[in-house]
PDB file of C-alpha atoms in Angstrom:
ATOM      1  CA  UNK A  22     -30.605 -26.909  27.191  1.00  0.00           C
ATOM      2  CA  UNK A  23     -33.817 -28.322  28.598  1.00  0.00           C
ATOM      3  CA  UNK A  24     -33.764 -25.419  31.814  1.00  0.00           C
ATOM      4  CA  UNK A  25     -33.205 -22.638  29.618  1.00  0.00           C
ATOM      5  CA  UNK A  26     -36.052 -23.965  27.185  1.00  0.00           C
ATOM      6  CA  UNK A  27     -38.908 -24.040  29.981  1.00  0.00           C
ATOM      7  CA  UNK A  28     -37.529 -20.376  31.547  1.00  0.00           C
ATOM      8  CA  UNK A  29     -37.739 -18.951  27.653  1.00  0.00           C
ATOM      9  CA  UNK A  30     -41.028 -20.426  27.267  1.00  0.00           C
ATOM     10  CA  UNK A  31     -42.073 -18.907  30.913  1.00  0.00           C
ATOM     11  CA  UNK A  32     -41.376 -15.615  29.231  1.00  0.00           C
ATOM     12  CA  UNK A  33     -42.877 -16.107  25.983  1.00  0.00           C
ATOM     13  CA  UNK A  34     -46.062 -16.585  27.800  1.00  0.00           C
ATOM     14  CA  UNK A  35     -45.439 -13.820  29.690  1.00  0.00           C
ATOM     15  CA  UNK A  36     -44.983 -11.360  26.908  1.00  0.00           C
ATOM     16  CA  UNK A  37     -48.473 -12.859  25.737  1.00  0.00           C
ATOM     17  CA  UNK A  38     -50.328 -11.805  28.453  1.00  0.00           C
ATOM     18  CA  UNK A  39     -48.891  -8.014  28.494  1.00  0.00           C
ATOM     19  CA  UNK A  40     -49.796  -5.700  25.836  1.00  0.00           C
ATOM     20  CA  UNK A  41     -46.683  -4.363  24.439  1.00  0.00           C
ATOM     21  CA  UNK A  42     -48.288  -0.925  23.245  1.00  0.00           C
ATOM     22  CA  UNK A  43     -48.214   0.335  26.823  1.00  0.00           C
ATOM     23  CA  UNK A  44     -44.913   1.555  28.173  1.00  0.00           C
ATOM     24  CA  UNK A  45     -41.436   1.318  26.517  1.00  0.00           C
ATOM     25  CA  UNK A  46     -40.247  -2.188  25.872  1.00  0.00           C
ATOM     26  CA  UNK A  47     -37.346  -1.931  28.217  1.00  0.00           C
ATOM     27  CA  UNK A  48     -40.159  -2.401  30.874  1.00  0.00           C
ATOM     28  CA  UNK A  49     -42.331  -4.860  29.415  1.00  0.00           C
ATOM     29  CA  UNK A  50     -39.318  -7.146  28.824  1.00  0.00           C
ATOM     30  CA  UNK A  51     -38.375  -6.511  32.630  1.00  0.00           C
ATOM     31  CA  UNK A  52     -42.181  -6.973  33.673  1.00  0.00           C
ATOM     32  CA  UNK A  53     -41.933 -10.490  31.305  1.00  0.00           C
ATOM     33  CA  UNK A  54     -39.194 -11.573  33.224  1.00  0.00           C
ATOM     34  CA  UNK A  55     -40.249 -11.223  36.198  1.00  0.00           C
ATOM     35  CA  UNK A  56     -43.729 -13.127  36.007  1.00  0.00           C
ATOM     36  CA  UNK A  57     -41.690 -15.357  34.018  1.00  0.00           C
ATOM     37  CA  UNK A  58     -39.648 -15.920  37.409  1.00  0.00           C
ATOM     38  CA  UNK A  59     -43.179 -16.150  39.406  1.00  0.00           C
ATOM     39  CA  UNK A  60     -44.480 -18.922  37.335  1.00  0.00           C
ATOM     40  CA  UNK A  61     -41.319 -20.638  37.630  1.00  0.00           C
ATOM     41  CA  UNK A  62     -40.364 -20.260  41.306  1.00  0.00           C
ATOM     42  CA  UNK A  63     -43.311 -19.408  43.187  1.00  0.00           C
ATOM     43  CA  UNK A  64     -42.231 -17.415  46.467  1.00  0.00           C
ATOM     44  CA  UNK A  65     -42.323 -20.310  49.108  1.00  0.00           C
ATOM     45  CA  UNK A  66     -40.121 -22.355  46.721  1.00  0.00           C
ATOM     46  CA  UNK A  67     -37.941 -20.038  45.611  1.00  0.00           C
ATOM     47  CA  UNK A  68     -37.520 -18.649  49.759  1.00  0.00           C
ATOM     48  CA  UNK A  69     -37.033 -22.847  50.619  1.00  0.00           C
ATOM     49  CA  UNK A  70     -34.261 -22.828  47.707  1.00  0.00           C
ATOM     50  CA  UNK A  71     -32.569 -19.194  48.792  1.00  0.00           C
ATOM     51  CA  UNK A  72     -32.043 -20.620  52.372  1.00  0.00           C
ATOM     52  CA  UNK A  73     -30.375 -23.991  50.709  1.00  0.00           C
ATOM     53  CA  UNK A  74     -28.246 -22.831  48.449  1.00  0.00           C
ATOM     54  CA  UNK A  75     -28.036 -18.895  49.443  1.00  0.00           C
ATOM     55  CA  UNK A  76     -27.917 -15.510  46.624  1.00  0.00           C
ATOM     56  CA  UNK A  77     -25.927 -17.493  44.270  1.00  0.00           C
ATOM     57  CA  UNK A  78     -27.609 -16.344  41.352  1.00  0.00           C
ATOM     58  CA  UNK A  79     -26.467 -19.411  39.041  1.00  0.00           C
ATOM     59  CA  UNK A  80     -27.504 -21.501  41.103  1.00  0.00           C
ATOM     60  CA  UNK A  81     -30.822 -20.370  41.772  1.00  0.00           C
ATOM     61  CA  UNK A  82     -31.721 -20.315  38.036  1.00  0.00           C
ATOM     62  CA  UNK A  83     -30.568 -23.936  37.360  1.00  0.00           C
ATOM     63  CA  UNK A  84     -32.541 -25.148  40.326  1.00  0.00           C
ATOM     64  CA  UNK A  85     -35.848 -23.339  38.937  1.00  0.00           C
ATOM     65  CA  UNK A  86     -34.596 -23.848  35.652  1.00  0.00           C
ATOM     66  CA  UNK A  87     -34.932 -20.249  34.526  1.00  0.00           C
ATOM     67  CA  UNK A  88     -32.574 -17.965  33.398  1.00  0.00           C
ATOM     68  CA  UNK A  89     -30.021 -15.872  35.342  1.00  0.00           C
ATOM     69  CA  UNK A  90     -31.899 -12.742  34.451  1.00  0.00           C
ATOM     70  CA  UNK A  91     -35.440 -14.300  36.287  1.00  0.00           C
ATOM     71  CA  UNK A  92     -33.577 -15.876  38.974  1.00  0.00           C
ATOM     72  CA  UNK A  93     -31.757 -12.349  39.751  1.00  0.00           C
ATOM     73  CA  UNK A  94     -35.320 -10.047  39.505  1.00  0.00           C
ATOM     74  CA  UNK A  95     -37.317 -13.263  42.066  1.00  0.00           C
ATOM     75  CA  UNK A  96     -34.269 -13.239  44.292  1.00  0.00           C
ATOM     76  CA  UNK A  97     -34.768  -9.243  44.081  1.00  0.00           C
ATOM     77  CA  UNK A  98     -38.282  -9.305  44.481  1.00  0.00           C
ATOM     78  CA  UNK A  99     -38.051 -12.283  47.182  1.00  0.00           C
ATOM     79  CA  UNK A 100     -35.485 -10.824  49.685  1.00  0.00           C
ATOM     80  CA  UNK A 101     -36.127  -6.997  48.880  1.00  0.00           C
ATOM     81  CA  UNK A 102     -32.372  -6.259  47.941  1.00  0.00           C
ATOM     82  CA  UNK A 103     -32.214  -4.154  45.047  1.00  0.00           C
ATOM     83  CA  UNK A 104     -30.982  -5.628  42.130  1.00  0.00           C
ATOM     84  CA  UNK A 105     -29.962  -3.898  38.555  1.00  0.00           C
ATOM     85  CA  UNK A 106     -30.528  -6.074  35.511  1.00  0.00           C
ATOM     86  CA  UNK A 107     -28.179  -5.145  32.925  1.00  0.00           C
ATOM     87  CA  UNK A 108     -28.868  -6.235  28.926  1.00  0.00           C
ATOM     88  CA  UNK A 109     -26.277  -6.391  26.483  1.00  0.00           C
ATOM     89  CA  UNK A 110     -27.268  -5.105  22.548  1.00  0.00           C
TER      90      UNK A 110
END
C-alpha cells in the first residue's frame, strides 16, 4: 500500500535522526512516530483535515497517508486530548 509506504518511510527517517542510545526504545519509537506524523501532516493541514473529516482516526491517517499510530499521536498532539498508544508484541 502506497500510504502506508510513505508513513513507514516518514519514520524510518525519523529513527535516523534520533540516537537510539538515549532513553528506552519504547520512547524513541513513540518520539519516531510522532515527527513521523509532523513531517507528514504539518499542524495547519492536519487542523484543516480534523475539522473536515473530525477524530476519526482511520480516516485521518489515509488522508495524510500515515499510519493509524501517527495519525492518533498528531491528532493527540494537535487537539491536546490525551491519547494512549498501545503496541502489540
Amino acid at each position: 500500500d502506497r500510504d502506508r509506504g510513505s508513513g513507514e518511510d516518514a519514520e524510518e527517517m525519523a529513527h535516523g535522526l534520533m540516537d537510539r542510545r538515549h532513553g528506552p526504545l519504547v520512547a524513541t519509537e513513540r518520539r519516531a512516530d510522532l515527527l513521523a506524523a509532523c513531517l507528514l501532516a504539518p499542524r495547519p493541514a492536519f487542523d484543516r483535515m480534523v475539522a473536515r473529516l473530525g477524530h476519526s482516526v482511520y480516516d485521518l491517517a489515509h488522508a495524510f497517508g500515515m499510519t493509524q499510530a501517527a495519525a492518533m499521536l498528531r491528532l493527540g498532539e494537535c487537539t491536546g486530548r490525551p491519547v494512549r498508544l498501545l503496541r502489540g508484541g
